[in-house]
Structure formats: structure tokens, C-alpha cells
Amino acid sequence: MKNVFQLVMLVLVLAQSIGFSQEATTVKIPLQDTKTIIDTEKFKDAVGSFLLEEANFELKIVQEGNKMFIVTEFSKDVLVQKNETTLREPTRGVDLELVDDNVNALKYSQNGYETLIKRVVIKN
């Protein structure tokens, strides 16, 4: 009987640790708290190509009508307006915030990681 009790306790502890390890680590913003139609005039400086230097990864922000998208070599995802200065890609939890004094950079945030991404300037 003692072995059965120990086995049951082991299974419960294992189940609890597996459940805890798979708990979501990102904060999800309800879609009703975002705007799907973006104030494109306010975010016109965000349109362009940007480089995430740490990952050597380039992404583009494009405008199509009254919608904006983040485009990478892997995907094209719609952006929503989180607040007056921030766009969000809700699937991956990426926030792109305008920088007040710099039109050539955006504040990139994802899962607690923050950095500035810089505009890619194409030289002729």
C-alpha cells in the first residue's frame, strides 16, 4: 500500500510540473482592446524595412488600404492598433512602437524581450 501511495504522489507531482511548464508565458490582449482599422496617417513612419540586428533578421511593414501588415520571408501577418503609438501582431505577440524622436527606428517587443529595430536604408 505504501508503494501505491508513493506512485500516486509521483504521478500527481509529474502531472503538475508538466502542466505548469506548458502554461502560457505571454499576456494576450483581447481583440476588443485593439483596433483592426489602423490610423495609417499616425503610423506612416512605420512603413518600410527594418533590421532586427541581434537575429540578423529583416522585416517589412507595408500598408494596403487601411490595413497594415508585417512581412517576413516566412509570413505576412496583419497588424492591429494596440494604442496611439503601438502596432501589434497578435499571433506572435510582437509589439512595434513608434519612437518619439527617431523615425528610423521602432521599439520591438516580444515575450519580455525589447530592442530597437533600425530602418534599412537602400543605397543606389
Short mmCIF file of N, CA and C in Angstrom, two decimals:
data_model
loop_
_atom_site.label_atom_id
_atom_site.label_comp_id
_atom_site.label_asym_id
_atom_site.label_seq_id
_atom_site.Cartn_x
_atom_site.Cartn_y
_atom_site.Cartn_z
N MET A 1 0.82 -1.20 0.00
CA MET A 1 0.00 0.00 0.00
C MET A 1 0.87 1.26 0.00
N LYS A 2 1.99 1.20 0.70
CA LYS A 2 2.90 2.34 0.76
C LYS A 2 3.45 2.64 -0.64
N ASN A 3 3.76 1.61 -1.41
CA ASN A 3 4.27 1.80 -2.77
C ASN A 3 3.23 2.43 -3.69
N VAL A 4 1.97 2.05 -3.52
CA VAL A 4 0.90 2.62 -4.34
C VAL A 4 0.75 4.11 -4.02
N PHE A 5 0.80 4.47 -2.74
CA PHE A 5 0.69 5.86 -2.33
C PHE A 5 1.85 6.68 -2.92
N GLN A 6 3.06 6.15 -2.87
CA GLN A 6 4.22 6.84 -3.42
C GLN A 6 4.09 7.00 -4.93
N LEU A 7 3.60 5.98 -5.59
CA LEU A 7 3.41 6.03 -7.04
C LEU A 7 2.37 7.09 -7.41
N VAL A 8 1.26 7.13 -6.67
CA VAL A 8 0.21 8.12 -6.94
C VAL A 8 0.76 9.53 -6.72
N MET A 9 1.52 9.74 -5.67
CA MET A 9 2.10 11.06 -5.40
C MET A 9 3.08 11.46 -6.51
N LEU A 10 3.87 10.51 -6.98
CA LEU A 10 4.82 10.78 -8.06
C LEU A 10 4.08 11.20 -9.33
N VAL A 11 3.01 10.50 -9.65
CA VAL A 11 2.22 10.83 -10.85
C VAL A 11 1.60 12.22 -10.71
N LEU A 12 1.07 12.55 -9.52
CA LEU A 12 0.47 13.88 -9.32
C LEU A 12 1.51 14.99 -9.44
N VAL A 13 2.68 14.81 -8.86
CA VAL A 13 3.73 15.81 -8.95
C VAL A 13 4.19 15.96 -10.40
N LEU A 14 4.35 14.87 -11.10
CA LEU A 14 4.75 14.91 -12.50
C LEU A 14 3.71 15.63 -13.35
N ALA A 15 2.44 15.32 -13.14
CA ALA A 15 1.36 15.96 -13.90
C ALA A 15 1.32 17.46 -13.62
N GLN A 16 1.53 17.83 -12.36
CA GLN A 16 1.52 19.25 -12.02
C GLN A 16 2.70 19.98 -12.66
N SER A 17 3.86 19.37 -12.65
CA SER A 17 5.03 20.04 -13.23
C SER A 17 4.91 20.15 -14.75
N ILE A 18 4.34 19.16 -15.40
CA ILE A 18 4.13 19.22 -16.85
C ILE A 18 3.12 20.31 -17.17
N GLY A 19 2.04 20.37 -16.42
CA GLY A 19 1.03 21.40 -16.64
C GLY A 19 1.58 22.79 -16.43
N PHE A 20 2.39 22.98 -15.40
CA PHE A 20 2.97 24.29 -15.13
C PHE A 20 3.95 24.69 -16.22
N SER A 21 4.72 23.74 -16.73
CA SER A 21 5.72 24.08 -17.74
C SER A 21 5.08 24.47 -19.07
N GLN A 22 3.84 24.08 -19.28
CA GLN A 22 3.19 24.41 -20.54
C GLN A 22 2.24 25.59 -20.42
N GLU A 23 2.29 26.27 -19.30
CA GLU A 23 1.46 27.44 -19.08
C GLU A 23 1.94 28.57 -19.99
N ALA A 24 1.02 29.32 -20.54
CA ALA A 24 1.38 30.41 -21.45
C ALA A 24 2.20 31.47 -20.72
N THR A 25 3.25 31.95 -21.37
CA THR A 25 4.11 32.96 -20.76
C THR A 25 3.85 34.34 -21.35
N THR A 26 2.99 34.45 -22.33
CA THR A 26 2.72 35.75 -22.91
C THR A 26 1.37 36.26 -22.41
N VAL A 27 1.25 37.56 -22.37
CA VAL A 27 0.00 38.18 -21.98
C VAL A 27 -0.78 38.45 -23.25
N LYS A 28 -1.94 37.90 -23.34
CA LYS A 28 -2.75 38.08 -24.54
C LYS A 28 -3.66 39.30 -24.36
N ILE A 29 -3.66 40.15 -25.36
CA ILE A 29 -4.53 41.32 -25.34
C ILE A 29 -5.82 40.95 -26.06
N PRO A 30 -6.95 41.09 -25.38
CA PRO A 30 -8.21 40.75 -26.05
C PRO A 30 -8.40 41.60 -27.30
N LEU A 31 -8.92 40.98 -28.36
CA LEU A 31 -9.08 41.68 -29.62
C LEU A 31 -10.01 42.89 -29.50
N GLN A 32 -10.93 42.87 -28.53
CA GLN A 32 -11.80 44.02 -28.39
C GLN A 32 -11.04 45.23 -27.88
N ASP A 33 -9.82 45.03 -27.35
CA ASP A 33 -8.99 46.14 -26.88
C ASP A 33 -8.06 46.67 -27.96
N THR A 34 -8.20 46.19 -29.18
CA THR A 34 -7.36 46.64 -30.28
C THR A 34 -8.25 47.17 -31.40
N LYS A 35 -7.65 47.94 -32.29
CA LYS A 35 -8.37 48.45 -33.45
C LYS A 35 -7.86 47.73 -34.69
N THR A 36 -8.77 47.12 -35.43
CA THR A 36 -8.34 46.44 -36.65
C THR A 36 -8.16 47.42 -37.80
N ILE A 37 -8.84 48.56 -37.73
CA ILE A 37 -8.63 49.61 -38.72
C ILE A 37 -7.64 50.58 -38.09
N ILE A 38 -6.50 50.72 -38.72
CA ILE A 38 -5.39 51.48 -38.16
C ILE A 38 -5.43 52.92 -38.66
N ASP A 39 -5.06 53.85 -37.79
CA ASP A 39 -4.87 55.23 -38.17
C ASP A 39 -3.57 55.30 -38.98
N THR A 40 -3.68 55.03 -40.27
CA THR A 40 -2.49 54.90 -41.12
C THR A 40 -1.69 56.20 -41.20
N GLU A 41 -2.34 57.33 -41.04
CA GLU A 41 -1.62 58.61 -41.05
C GLU A 41 -0.67 58.69 -39.86
N LYS A 42 -1.11 58.24 -38.71
CA LYS A 42 -0.28 58.27 -37.50
C LYS A 42 0.90 57.30 -37.61
N PHE A 43 0.70 56.18 -38.31
CA PHE A 43 1.73 55.14 -38.39
C PHE A 43 2.47 55.12 -39.73
N LYS A 44 2.37 56.20 -40.52
CA LYS A 44 3.04 56.22 -41.83
C LYS A 44 4.55 56.10 -41.70
N ASP A 45 5.14 56.57 -40.59
CA ASP A 45 6.58 56.45 -40.40
C ASP A 45 7.03 55.02 -40.12
N ALA A 46 6.08 54.15 -39.81
CA ALA A 46 6.42 52.75 -39.53
C ALA A 46 6.54 51.93 -40.81
N VAL A 47 6.08 52.45 -41.93
CA VAL A 47 6.15 51.72 -43.19
C VAL A 47 7.59 51.69 -43.68
N GLY A 48 8.06 50.49 -44.03
CA GLY A 48 9.41 50.34 -44.55
C GLY A 48 10.04 49.04 -44.10
N SER A 49 11.33 48.91 -44.36
CA SER A 49 12.08 47.71 -43.99
C SER A 49 12.93 48.02 -42.75
N PHE A 50 12.96 47.07 -41.83
CA PHE A 50 13.69 47.24 -40.58
C PHE A 50 14.53 45.99 -40.32
N LEU A 51 15.65 46.19 -39.61
CA LEU A 51 16.56 45.10 -39.31
C LEU A 51 16.59 44.85 -37.82
N LEU A 52 16.31 43.59 -37.43
CA LEU A 52 16.48 43.14 -36.05
C LEU A 52 17.91 42.62 -35.99
N GLU A 53 18.84 43.49 -35.57
CA GLU A 53 20.27 43.19 -35.66
C GLU A 53 20.69 41.93 -34.92
N GLU A 54 20.16 41.73 -33.72
CA GLU A 54 20.58 40.59 -32.91
C GLU A 54 20.34 39.26 -33.61
N ALA A 55 19.31 39.20 -34.44
CA ALA A 55 18.99 37.96 -35.15
C ALA A 55 19.36 38.04 -36.62
N ASN A 56 19.90 39.19 -37.05
CA ASN A 56 20.19 39.41 -38.46
C ASN A 56 18.97 39.07 -39.32
N PHE A 57 17.84 39.66 -38.92
CA PHE A 57 16.54 39.33 -39.50
C PHE A 57 15.88 40.61 -39.98
N GLU A 58 15.46 40.63 -41.24
CA GLU A 58 14.81 41.80 -41.80
C GLU A 58 13.31 41.57 -41.91
N LEU A 59 12.57 42.61 -41.56
CA LEU A 59 11.12 42.56 -41.69
C LEU A 59 10.65 43.84 -42.35
N LYS A 60 9.49 43.75 -42.99
CA LYS A 60 8.91 44.91 -43.66
C LYS A 60 7.55 45.20 -43.05
N ILE A 61 7.23 46.46 -43.00
CA ILE A 61 5.88 46.87 -42.62
C ILE A 61 5.30 47.57 -43.83
N VAL A 62 4.17 47.04 -44.30
CA VAL A 62 3.54 47.58 -45.50
C VAL A 62 2.12 48.01 -45.18
N GLN A 63 1.64 48.95 -45.97
CA GLN A 63 0.26 49.42 -45.84
C GLN A 63 -0.49 49.04 -47.10
N GLU A 64 -1.67 48.47 -46.92
CA GLU A 64 -2.56 48.14 -48.03
C GLU A 64 -3.94 48.66 -47.66
N GLY A 65 -4.33 49.76 -48.25
CA GLY A 65 -5.59 50.39 -47.90
C GLY A 65 -5.53 50.92 -46.48
N ASN A 66 -6.50 50.53 -45.65
CA ASN A 66 -6.50 50.97 -44.26
C ASN A 66 -5.97 49.90 -43.31
N LYS A 67 -5.26 48.92 -43.85
CA LYS A 67 -4.65 47.86 -43.05
C LYS A 67 -3.13 47.92 -43.19
N MET A 68 -2.46 47.40 -42.17
CA MET A 68 -1.01 47.31 -42.22
C MET A 68 -0.61 45.87 -41.91
N PHE A 69 0.52 45.46 -42.50
CA PHE A 69 0.98 44.09 -42.36
C PHE A 69 2.46 44.09 -42.01
N ILE A 70 2.88 43.05 -41.28
CA ILE A 70 4.29 42.78 -41.06
C ILE A 70 4.64 41.62 -41.98
N VAL A 71 5.67 41.82 -42.81
CA VAL A 71 6.02 40.83 -43.84
C VAL A 71 7.45 40.36 -43.59
N THR A 72 7.61 39.04 -43.53
CA THR A 72 8.93 38.44 -43.43
C THR A 72 9.05 37.43 -44.57
N GLU A 73 10.18 36.78 -44.66
CA GLU A 73 10.32 35.77 -45.71
C GLU A 73 9.43 34.57 -45.45
N PHE A 74 8.90 34.44 -44.22
CA PHE A 74 8.08 33.29 -43.85
C PHE A 74 6.59 33.57 -43.85
N SER A 75 6.20 34.84 -43.63
CA SER A 75 4.77 35.10 -43.46
C SER A 75 4.42 36.56 -43.73
N LYS A 76 3.14 36.79 -43.85
CA LYS A 76 2.57 38.13 -43.95
C LYS A 76 1.40 38.15 -42.98
N ASP A 77 1.54 38.95 -41.90
CA ASP A 77 0.53 38.96 -40.85
C ASP A 77 -0.03 40.36 -40.65
N VAL A 78 -1.31 40.42 -40.40
CA VAL A 78 -1.99 41.69 -40.20
C VAL A 78 -1.58 42.28 -38.85
N LEU A 79 -1.45 43.60 -38.83
CA LEU A 79 -1.16 44.32 -37.60
C LEU A 79 -2.44 44.98 -37.11
N VAL A 80 -2.58 45.10 -35.80
CA VAL A 80 -3.69 45.81 -35.21
C VAL A 80 -3.13 46.96 -34.38
N GLN A 81 -3.96 47.97 -34.16
CA GLN A 81 -3.51 49.11 -33.38
C GLN A 81 -3.78 48.84 -31.92
N LYS A 82 -2.71 48.73 -31.13
CA LYS A 82 -2.82 48.45 -29.69
C LYS A 82 -3.16 49.73 -28.93
N ASN A 83 -2.49 50.81 -29.27
CA ASN A 83 -2.76 52.11 -28.66
C ASN A 83 -2.30 53.20 -29.62
N GLU A 84 -2.15 54.42 -29.15
CA GLU A 84 -1.82 55.55 -30.01
C GLU A 84 -0.43 55.47 -30.65
N THR A 85 0.47 54.67 -30.07
CA THR A 85 1.84 54.63 -30.59
C THR A 85 2.32 53.22 -30.92
N THR A 86 1.46 52.21 -30.76
CA THR A 86 1.93 50.83 -30.89
C THR A 86 1.05 50.01 -31.82
N LEU A 87 1.72 49.26 -32.69
CA LEU A 87 1.07 48.25 -33.53
C LEU A 87 1.39 46.89 -32.94
N ARG A 88 0.46 45.93 -33.08
CA ARG A 88 0.66 44.60 -32.53
C ARG A 88 0.36 43.56 -33.59
N GLU A 89 1.21 42.54 -33.63
CA GLU A 89 0.95 41.34 -34.43
C GLU A 89 0.46 40.32 -33.42
N PRO A 90 -0.86 40.08 -33.36
CA PRO A 90 -1.43 39.30 -32.26
C PRO A 90 -1.08 37.82 -32.24
N THR A 91 -0.76 37.22 -33.35
CA THR A 91 -0.46 35.79 -33.38
C THR A 91 0.81 35.47 -32.61
N ARG A 92 1.86 36.26 -32.81
CA ARG A 92 3.15 36.00 -32.17
C ARG A 92 3.43 36.93 -30.99
N GLY A 93 2.53 37.89 -30.75
CA GLY A 93 2.71 38.81 -29.63
C GLY A 93 3.81 39.82 -29.83
N VAL A 94 4.01 40.25 -31.07
CA VAL A 94 5.04 41.24 -31.37
C VAL A 94 4.42 42.63 -31.31
N ASP A 95 5.06 43.52 -30.54
CA ASP A 95 4.65 44.92 -30.49
C ASP A 95 5.70 45.76 -31.18
N LEU A 96 5.24 46.71 -31.99
CA LEU A 96 6.11 47.65 -32.69
C LEU A 96 5.66 49.05 -32.31
N GLU A 97 6.50 49.73 -31.55
CA GLU A 97 6.13 51.04 -31.01
C GLU A 97 6.94 52.14 -31.69
N LEU A 98 6.25 53.23 -32.05
CA LEU A 98 6.93 54.38 -32.63
C LEU A 98 7.86 54.99 -31.59
N VAL A 99 9.02 55.45 -32.03
CA VAL A 99 9.98 56.12 -31.16
C VAL A 99 9.83 57.62 -31.41
N ASP A 100 9.56 58.38 -30.34
CA ASP A 100 9.24 59.81 -30.48
C ASP A 100 10.24 60.59 -31.31
N ASP A 101 11.50 60.46 -31.04
CA ASP A 101 12.49 61.32 -31.66
C ASP A 101 13.28 60.65 -32.78
N ASN A 102 12.80 59.50 -33.28
CA ASN A 102 13.56 58.78 -34.29
C ASN A 102 12.62 58.08 -35.26
N VAL A 103 12.49 58.60 -36.47
CA VAL A 103 11.62 57.97 -37.48
C VAL A 103 12.31 56.79 -38.16
N ASN A 104 13.58 56.58 -37.86
CA ASN A 104 14.33 55.48 -38.47
C ASN A 104 14.47 54.28 -37.55
N ALA A 105 13.65 54.22 -36.50
CA ALA A 105 13.69 53.09 -35.58
C ALA A 105 12.32 52.84 -34.98
N LEU A 106 12.09 51.60 -34.60
CA LEU A 106 10.89 51.20 -33.88
C LEU A 106 11.32 50.39 -32.66
N LYS A 107 10.55 50.48 -31.59
CA LYS A 107 10.80 49.65 -30.42
C LYS A 107 10.09 48.32 -30.66
N TYR A 108 10.87 47.24 -30.71
CA TYR A 108 10.37 45.89 -30.95
C TYR A 108 10.28 45.17 -29.61
N SER A 109 9.10 44.61 -29.29
CA SER A 109 8.91 43.87 -28.04
C SER A 109 8.22 42.55 -28.34
N GLN A 110 8.73 41.48 -27.71
CA GLN A 110 8.10 40.17 -27.83
C GLN A 110 8.50 39.31 -26.63
N ASN A 111 7.50 38.83 -25.90
CA ASN A 111 7.71 37.94 -24.75
C ASN A 111 8.75 38.48 -23.76
N GLY A 112 8.69 39.77 -23.46
CA GLY A 112 9.61 40.36 -22.49
C GLY A 112 10.91 40.86 -23.09
N TYR A 113 11.21 40.51 -24.33
CA TYR A 113 12.43 40.96 -24.99
C TYR A 113 12.14 42.29 -25.68
N GLU A 114 13.00 43.28 -25.49
CA GLU A 114 12.83 44.58 -26.13
C GLU A 114 14.13 45.02 -26.77
N THR A 115 14.02 45.65 -27.94
CA THR A 115 15.18 46.21 -28.62
C THR A 115 14.68 47.25 -29.62
N LEU A 116 15.60 48.02 -30.15
CA LEU A 116 15.27 48.94 -31.23
C LEU A 116 15.62 48.27 -32.54
N ILE A 117 14.69 48.30 -33.48
CA ILE A 117 14.99 47.83 -34.82
C ILE A 117 15.18 49.07 -35.69
N LYS A 118 16.18 49.03 -36.54
CA LYS A 118 16.54 50.20 -37.33
C LYS A 118 16.12 50.04 -38.78
N ARG A 119 15.72 51.17 -39.35
CA ARG A 119 15.29 51.17 -40.76
C ARG A 119 16.45 50.79 -41.66
N VAL A 120 16.16 49.96 -42.64
CA VAL A 120 17.14 49.56 -43.65
C VAL A 120 17.12 50.64 -44.74
N VAL A 121 18.28 51.24 -44.95
CA VAL A 121 18.40 52.26 -45.98
C VAL A 121 19.00 51.61 -47.22
N ILE A 122 18.27 51.69 -48.32
CA ILE A 122 18.73 51.09 -49.58
C ILE A 122 19.61 52.10 -50.29
N LYS A 123 20.84 51.70 -50.57
CA LYS A 123 21.79 52.57 -51.26
C LYS A 123 21.77 52.27 -52.75
N ASN A 124 21.74 53.32 -53.55
CA ASN A 124 21.73 53.14 -55.02
C ASN A 124 23.12 53.11 -55.56
#
